[in-house]
mmCIF file with all atom_site columns, C-alpha atoms and ligand atoms in Angstrom:
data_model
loop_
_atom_site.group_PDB
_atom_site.id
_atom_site.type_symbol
_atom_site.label_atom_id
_atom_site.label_alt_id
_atom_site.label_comp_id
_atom_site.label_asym_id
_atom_site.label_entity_id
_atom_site.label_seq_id
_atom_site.pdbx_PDB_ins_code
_atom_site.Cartn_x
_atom_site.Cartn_y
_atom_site.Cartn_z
_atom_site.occupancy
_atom_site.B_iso_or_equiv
_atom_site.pdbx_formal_charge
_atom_site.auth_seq_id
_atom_site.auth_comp_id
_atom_site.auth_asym_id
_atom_site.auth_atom_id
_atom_site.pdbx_PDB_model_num
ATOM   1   C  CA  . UNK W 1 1   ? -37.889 -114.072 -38.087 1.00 0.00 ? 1343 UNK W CA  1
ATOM   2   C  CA  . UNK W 1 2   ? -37.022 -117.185 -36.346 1.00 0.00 ? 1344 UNK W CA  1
ATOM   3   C  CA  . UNK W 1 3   ? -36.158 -116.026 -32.603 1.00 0.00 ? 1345 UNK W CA  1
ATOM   4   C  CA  . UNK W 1 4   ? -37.906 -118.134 -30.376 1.00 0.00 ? 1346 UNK W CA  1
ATOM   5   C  CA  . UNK W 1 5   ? -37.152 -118.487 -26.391 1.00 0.00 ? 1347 UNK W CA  1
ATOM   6   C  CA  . UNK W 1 6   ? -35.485 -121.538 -26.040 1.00 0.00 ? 1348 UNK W CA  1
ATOM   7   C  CA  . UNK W 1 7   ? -34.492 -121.739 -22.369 1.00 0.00 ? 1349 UNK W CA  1
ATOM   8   C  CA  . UNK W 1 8   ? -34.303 -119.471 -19.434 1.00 0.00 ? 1350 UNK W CA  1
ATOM   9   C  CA  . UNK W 1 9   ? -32.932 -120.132 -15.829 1.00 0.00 ? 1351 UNK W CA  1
ATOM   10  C  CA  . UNK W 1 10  ? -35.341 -120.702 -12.381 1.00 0.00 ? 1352 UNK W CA  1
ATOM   11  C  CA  . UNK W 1 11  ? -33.412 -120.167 -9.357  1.00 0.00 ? 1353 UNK W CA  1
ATOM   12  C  CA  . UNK W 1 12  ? -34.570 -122.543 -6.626  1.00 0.00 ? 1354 UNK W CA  1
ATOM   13  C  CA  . UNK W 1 13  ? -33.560 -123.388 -3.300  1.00 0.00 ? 1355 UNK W CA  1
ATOM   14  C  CA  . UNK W 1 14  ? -33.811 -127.106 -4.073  1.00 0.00 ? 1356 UNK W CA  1
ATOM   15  C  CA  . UNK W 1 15  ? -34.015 -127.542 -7.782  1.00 0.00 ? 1357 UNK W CA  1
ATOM   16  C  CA  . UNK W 1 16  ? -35.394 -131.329 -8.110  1.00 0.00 ? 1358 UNK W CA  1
ATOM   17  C  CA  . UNK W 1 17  ? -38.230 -130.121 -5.152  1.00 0.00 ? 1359 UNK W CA  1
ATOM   18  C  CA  . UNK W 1 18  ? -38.954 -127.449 -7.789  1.00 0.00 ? 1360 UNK W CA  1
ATOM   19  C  CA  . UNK W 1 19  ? -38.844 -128.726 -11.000 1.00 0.00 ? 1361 UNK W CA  1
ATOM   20  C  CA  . UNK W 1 20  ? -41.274 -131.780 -9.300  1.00 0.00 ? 1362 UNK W CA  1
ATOM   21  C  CA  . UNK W 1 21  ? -43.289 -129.819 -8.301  1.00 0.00 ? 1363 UNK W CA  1
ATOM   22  C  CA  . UNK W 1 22  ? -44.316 -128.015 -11.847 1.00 0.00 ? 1364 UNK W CA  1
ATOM   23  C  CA  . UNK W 1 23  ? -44.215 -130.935 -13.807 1.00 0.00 ? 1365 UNK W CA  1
ATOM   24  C  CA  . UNK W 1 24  ? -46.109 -132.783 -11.545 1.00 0.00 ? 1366 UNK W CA  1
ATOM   25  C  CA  . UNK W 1 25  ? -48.816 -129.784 -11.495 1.00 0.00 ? 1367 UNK W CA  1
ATOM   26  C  CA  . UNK W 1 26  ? -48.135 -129.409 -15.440 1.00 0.00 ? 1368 UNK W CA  1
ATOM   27  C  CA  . UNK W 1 27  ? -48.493 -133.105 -16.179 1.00 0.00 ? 1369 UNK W CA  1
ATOM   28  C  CA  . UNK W 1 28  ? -45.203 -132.357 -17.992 1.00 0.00 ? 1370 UNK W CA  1
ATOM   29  C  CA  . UNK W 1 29  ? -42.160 -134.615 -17.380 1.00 0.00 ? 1371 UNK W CA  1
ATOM   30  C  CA  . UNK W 1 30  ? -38.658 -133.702 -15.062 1.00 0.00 ? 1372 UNK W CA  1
ATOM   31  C  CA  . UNK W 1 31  ? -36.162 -134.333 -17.841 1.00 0.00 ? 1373 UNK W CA  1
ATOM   32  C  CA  . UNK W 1 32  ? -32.528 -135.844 -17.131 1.00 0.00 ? 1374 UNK W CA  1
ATOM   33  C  CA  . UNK W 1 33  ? -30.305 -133.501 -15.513 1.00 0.00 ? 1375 UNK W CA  1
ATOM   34  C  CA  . UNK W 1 34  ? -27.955 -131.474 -17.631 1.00 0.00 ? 1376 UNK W CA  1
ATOM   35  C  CA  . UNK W 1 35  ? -25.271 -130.027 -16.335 1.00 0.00 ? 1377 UNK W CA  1
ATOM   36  C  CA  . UNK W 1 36  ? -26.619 -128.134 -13.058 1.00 0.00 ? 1378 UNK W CA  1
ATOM   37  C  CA  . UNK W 1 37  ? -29.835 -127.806 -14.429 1.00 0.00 ? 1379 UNK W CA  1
ATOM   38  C  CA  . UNK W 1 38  ? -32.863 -129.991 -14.481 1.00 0.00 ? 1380 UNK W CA  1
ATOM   39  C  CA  . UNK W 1 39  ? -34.886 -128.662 -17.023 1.00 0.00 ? 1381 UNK W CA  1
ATOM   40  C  CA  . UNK W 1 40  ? -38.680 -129.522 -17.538 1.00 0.00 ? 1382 UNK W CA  1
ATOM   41  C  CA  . UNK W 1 41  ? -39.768 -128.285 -21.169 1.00 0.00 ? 1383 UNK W CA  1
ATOM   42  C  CA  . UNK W 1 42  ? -42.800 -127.075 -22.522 1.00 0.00 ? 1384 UNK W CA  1
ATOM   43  C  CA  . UNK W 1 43  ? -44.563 -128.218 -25.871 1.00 0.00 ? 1385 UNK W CA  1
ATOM   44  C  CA  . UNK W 1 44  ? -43.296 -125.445 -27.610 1.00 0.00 ? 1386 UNK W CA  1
ATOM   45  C  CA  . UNK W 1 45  ? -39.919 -126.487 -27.020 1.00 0.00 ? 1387 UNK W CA  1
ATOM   46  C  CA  . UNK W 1 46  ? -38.971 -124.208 -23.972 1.00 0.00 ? 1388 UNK W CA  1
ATOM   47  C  CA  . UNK W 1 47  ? -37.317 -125.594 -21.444 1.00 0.00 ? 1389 UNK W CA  1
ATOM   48  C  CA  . UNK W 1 48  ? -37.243 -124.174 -17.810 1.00 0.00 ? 1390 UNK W CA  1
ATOM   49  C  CA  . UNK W 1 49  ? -33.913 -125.134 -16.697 1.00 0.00 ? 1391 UNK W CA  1
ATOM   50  C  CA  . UNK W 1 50  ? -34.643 -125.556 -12.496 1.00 0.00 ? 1392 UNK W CA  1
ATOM   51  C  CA  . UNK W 1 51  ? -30.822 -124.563 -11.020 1.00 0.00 ? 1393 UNK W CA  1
ATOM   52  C  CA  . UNK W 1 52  ? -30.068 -124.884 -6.883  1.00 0.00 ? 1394 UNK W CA  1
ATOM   53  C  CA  . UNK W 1 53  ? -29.391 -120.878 -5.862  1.00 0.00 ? 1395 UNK W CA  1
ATOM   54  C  CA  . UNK W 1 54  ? -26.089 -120.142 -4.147  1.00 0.00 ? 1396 UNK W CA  1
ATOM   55  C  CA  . UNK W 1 55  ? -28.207 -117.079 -2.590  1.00 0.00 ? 1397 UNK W CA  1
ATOM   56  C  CA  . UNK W 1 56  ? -31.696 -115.522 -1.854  1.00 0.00 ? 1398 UNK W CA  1
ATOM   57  C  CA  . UNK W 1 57  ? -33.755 -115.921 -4.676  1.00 0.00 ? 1399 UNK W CA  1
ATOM   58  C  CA  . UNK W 1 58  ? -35.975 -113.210 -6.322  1.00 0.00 ? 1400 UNK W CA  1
ATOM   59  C  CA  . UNK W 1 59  ? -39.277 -114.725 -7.379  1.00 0.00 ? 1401 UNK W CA  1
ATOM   60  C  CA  . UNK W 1 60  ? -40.254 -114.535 -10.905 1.00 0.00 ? 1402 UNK W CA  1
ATOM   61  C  CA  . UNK W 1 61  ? -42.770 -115.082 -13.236 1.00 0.00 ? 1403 UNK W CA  1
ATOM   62  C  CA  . UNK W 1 62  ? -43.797 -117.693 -15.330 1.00 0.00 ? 1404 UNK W CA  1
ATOM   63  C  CA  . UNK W 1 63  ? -47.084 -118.443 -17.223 1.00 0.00 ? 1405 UNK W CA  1
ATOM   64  C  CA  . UNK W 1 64  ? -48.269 -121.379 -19.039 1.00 0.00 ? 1406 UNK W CA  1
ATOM   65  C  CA  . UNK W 1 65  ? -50.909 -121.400 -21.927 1.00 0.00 ? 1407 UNK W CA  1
ATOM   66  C  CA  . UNK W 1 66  ? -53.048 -124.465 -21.802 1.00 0.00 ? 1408 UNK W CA  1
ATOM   67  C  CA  . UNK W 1 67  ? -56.793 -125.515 -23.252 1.00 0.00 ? 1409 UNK W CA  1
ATOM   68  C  CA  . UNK W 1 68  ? -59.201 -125.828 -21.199 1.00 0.00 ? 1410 UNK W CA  1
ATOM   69  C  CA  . UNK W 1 69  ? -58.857 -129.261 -20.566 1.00 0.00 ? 1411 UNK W CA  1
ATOM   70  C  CA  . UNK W 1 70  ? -55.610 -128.896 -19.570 1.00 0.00 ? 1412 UNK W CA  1
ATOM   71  C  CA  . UNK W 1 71  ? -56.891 -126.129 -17.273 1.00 0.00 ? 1413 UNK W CA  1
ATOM   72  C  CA  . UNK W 1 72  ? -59.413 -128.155 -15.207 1.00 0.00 ? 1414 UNK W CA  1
ATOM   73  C  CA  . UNK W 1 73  ? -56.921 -131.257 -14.878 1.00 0.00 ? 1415 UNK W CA  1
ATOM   74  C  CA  . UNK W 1 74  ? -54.078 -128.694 -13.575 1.00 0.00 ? 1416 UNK W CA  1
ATOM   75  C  CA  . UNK W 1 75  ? -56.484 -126.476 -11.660 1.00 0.00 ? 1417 UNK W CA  1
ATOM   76  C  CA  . UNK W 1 76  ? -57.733 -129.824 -10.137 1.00 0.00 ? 1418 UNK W CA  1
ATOM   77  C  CA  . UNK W 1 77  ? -54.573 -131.050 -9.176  1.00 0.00 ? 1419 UNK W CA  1
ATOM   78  C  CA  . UNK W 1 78  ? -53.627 -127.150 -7.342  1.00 0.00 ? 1420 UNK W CA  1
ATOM   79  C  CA  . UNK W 1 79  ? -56.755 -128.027 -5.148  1.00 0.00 ? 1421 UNK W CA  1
ATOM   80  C  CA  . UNK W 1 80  ? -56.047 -131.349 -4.228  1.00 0.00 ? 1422 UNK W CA  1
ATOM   81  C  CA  . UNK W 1 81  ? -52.308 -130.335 -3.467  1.00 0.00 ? 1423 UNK W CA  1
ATOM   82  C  CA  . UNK W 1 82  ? -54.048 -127.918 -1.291  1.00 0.00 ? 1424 UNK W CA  1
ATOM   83  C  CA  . UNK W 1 83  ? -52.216 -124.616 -2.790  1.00 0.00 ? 1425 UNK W CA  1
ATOM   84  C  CA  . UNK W 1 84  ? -53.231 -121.253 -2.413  1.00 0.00 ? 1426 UNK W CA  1
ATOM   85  C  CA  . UNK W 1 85  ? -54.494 -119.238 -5.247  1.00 0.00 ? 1427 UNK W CA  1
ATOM   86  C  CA  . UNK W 1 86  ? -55.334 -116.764 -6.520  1.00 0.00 ? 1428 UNK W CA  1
ATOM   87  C  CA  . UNK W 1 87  ? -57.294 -114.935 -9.478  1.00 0.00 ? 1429 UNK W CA  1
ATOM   88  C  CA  . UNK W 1 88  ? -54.677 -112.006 -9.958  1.00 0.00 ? 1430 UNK W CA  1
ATOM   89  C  CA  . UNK W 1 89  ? -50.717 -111.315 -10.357 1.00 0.00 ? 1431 UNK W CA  1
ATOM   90  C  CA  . UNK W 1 90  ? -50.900 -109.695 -6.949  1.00 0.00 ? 1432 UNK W CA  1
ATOM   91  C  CA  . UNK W 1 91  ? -52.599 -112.218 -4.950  1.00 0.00 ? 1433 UNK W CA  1
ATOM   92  C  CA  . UNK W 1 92  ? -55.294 -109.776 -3.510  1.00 0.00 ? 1434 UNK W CA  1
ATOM   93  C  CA  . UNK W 1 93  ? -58.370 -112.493 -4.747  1.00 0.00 ? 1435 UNK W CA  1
ATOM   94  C  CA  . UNK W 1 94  ? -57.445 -115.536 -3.217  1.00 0.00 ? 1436 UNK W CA  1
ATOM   95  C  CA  . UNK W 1 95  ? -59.885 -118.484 -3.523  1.00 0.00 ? 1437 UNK W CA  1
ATOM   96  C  CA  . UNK W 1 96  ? -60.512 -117.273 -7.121  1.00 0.00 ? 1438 UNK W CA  1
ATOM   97  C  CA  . UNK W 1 97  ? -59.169 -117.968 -10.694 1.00 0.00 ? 1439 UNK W CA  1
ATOM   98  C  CA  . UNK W 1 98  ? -60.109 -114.920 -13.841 1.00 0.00 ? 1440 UNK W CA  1
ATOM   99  C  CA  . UNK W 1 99  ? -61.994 -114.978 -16.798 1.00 0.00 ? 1441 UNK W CA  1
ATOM   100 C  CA  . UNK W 1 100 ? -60.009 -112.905 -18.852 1.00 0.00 ? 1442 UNK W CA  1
ATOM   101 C  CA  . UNK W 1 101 ? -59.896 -112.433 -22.541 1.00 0.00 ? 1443 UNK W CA  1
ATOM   102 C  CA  . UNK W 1 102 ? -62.955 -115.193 -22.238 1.00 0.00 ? 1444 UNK W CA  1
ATOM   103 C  CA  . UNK W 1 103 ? -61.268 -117.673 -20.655 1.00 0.00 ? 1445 UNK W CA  1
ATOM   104 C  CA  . UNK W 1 104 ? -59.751 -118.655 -17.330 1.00 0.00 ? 1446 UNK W CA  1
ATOM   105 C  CA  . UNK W 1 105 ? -56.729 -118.084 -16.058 1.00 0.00 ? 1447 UNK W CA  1
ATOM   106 C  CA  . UNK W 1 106 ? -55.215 -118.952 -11.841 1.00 0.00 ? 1448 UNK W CA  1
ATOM   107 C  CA  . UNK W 1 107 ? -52.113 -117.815 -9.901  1.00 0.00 ? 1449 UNK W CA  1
ATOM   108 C  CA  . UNK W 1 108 ? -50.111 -119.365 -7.855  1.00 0.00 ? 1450 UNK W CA  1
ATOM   109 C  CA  . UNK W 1 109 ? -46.476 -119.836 -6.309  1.00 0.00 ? 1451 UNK W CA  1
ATOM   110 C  CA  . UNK W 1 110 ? -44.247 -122.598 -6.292  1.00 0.00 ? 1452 UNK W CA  1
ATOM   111 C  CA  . UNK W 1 111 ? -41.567 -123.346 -3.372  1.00 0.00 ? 1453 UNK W CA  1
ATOM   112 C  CA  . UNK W 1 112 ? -39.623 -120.325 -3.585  1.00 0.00 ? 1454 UNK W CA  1
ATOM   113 C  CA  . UNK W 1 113 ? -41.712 -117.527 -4.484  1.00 0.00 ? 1455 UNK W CA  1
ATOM   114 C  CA  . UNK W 1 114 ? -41.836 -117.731 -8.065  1.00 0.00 ? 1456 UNK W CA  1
ATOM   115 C  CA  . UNK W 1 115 ? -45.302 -116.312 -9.285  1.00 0.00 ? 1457 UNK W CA  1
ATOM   116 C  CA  . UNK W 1 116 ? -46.550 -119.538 -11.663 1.00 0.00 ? 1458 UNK W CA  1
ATOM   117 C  CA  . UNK W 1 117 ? -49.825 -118.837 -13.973 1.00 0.00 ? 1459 UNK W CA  1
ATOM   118 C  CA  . UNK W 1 118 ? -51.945 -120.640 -16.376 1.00 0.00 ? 1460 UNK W CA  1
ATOM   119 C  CA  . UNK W 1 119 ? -54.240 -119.137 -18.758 1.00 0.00 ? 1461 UNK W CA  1
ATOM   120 C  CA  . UNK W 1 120 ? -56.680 -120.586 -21.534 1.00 0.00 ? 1462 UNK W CA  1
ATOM   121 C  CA  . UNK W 1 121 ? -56.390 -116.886 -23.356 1.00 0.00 ? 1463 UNK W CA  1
ATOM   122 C  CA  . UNK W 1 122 ? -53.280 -115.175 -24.352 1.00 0.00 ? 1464 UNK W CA  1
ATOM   123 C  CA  . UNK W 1 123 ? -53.410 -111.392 -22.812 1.00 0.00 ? 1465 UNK W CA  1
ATOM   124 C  CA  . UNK W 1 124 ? -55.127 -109.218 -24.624 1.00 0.00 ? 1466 UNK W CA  1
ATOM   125 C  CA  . UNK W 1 125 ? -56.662 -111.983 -27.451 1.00 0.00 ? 1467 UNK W CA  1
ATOM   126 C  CA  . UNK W 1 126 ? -60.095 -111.311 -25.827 1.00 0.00 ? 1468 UNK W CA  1
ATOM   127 C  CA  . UNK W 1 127 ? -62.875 -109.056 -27.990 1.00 0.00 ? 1469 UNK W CA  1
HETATM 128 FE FE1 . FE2 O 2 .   ? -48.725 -113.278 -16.388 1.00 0.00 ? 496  FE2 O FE1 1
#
């Protein structure tokens, strides 16, 4: 099998707003615009393709596996943006970040709703 996700769509009500803002959080780069999209692309090679919305926007979900020390430098720069977050999908334990599967793993959203996640431990990889 070779299927791998290559791109998918985030709606936003002001794309380059968007797409700064989780790069700049990611430490990942805003590539150049491509067609409507600005995409900003992960190692693995999938890119997140930041589109303006021509109407209300459902917020998603989108989660990021990182090492650890790519966990305290993006969970440093969340708190010194000032963000919100939170240690589950729902929001109910703000102030908090998770230890599942053994390692560590935060919530939070970005401009327009979208649920954005980083984790140290794939779902379910923990003993
Ligand atoms: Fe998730």
């Amino acid at each position: 099998m070779s299927v791998q996700l290559n791109h998918t769509i985030v709606h936003s009500a002001d794309k380059k707003a968007s797409a700064d803002f989780l790069a700049s959080l990611l430490g990942l780069e805003v590539q150049p615009q491509f067609g409507p999209f600005l995409p900003v692309v992960t190692v693995n090679e999938v890119a997140l393709d930041f589109a303006d919305a021509d109407g209300p926007i459902t917020p998603q979900h989108y989660a990021f596996l990182v090492s650890e020390e790519e966990f305290d430098g993006i969970f440093g720069r969340i708190q010194d943006a000032g963000l919100t977050y939170y240690a589950d999908p729902y929001r109910t334990r703000p102030g908090e970040i998770n230890h599942n599967d053994g390692g560590r793993g935060v919530y939070w959203l970005d401009p327009d709703g979208h649920v954005l996640e980083i984790l140290t431990r794939p779902y379910g990889s923990g003993s």
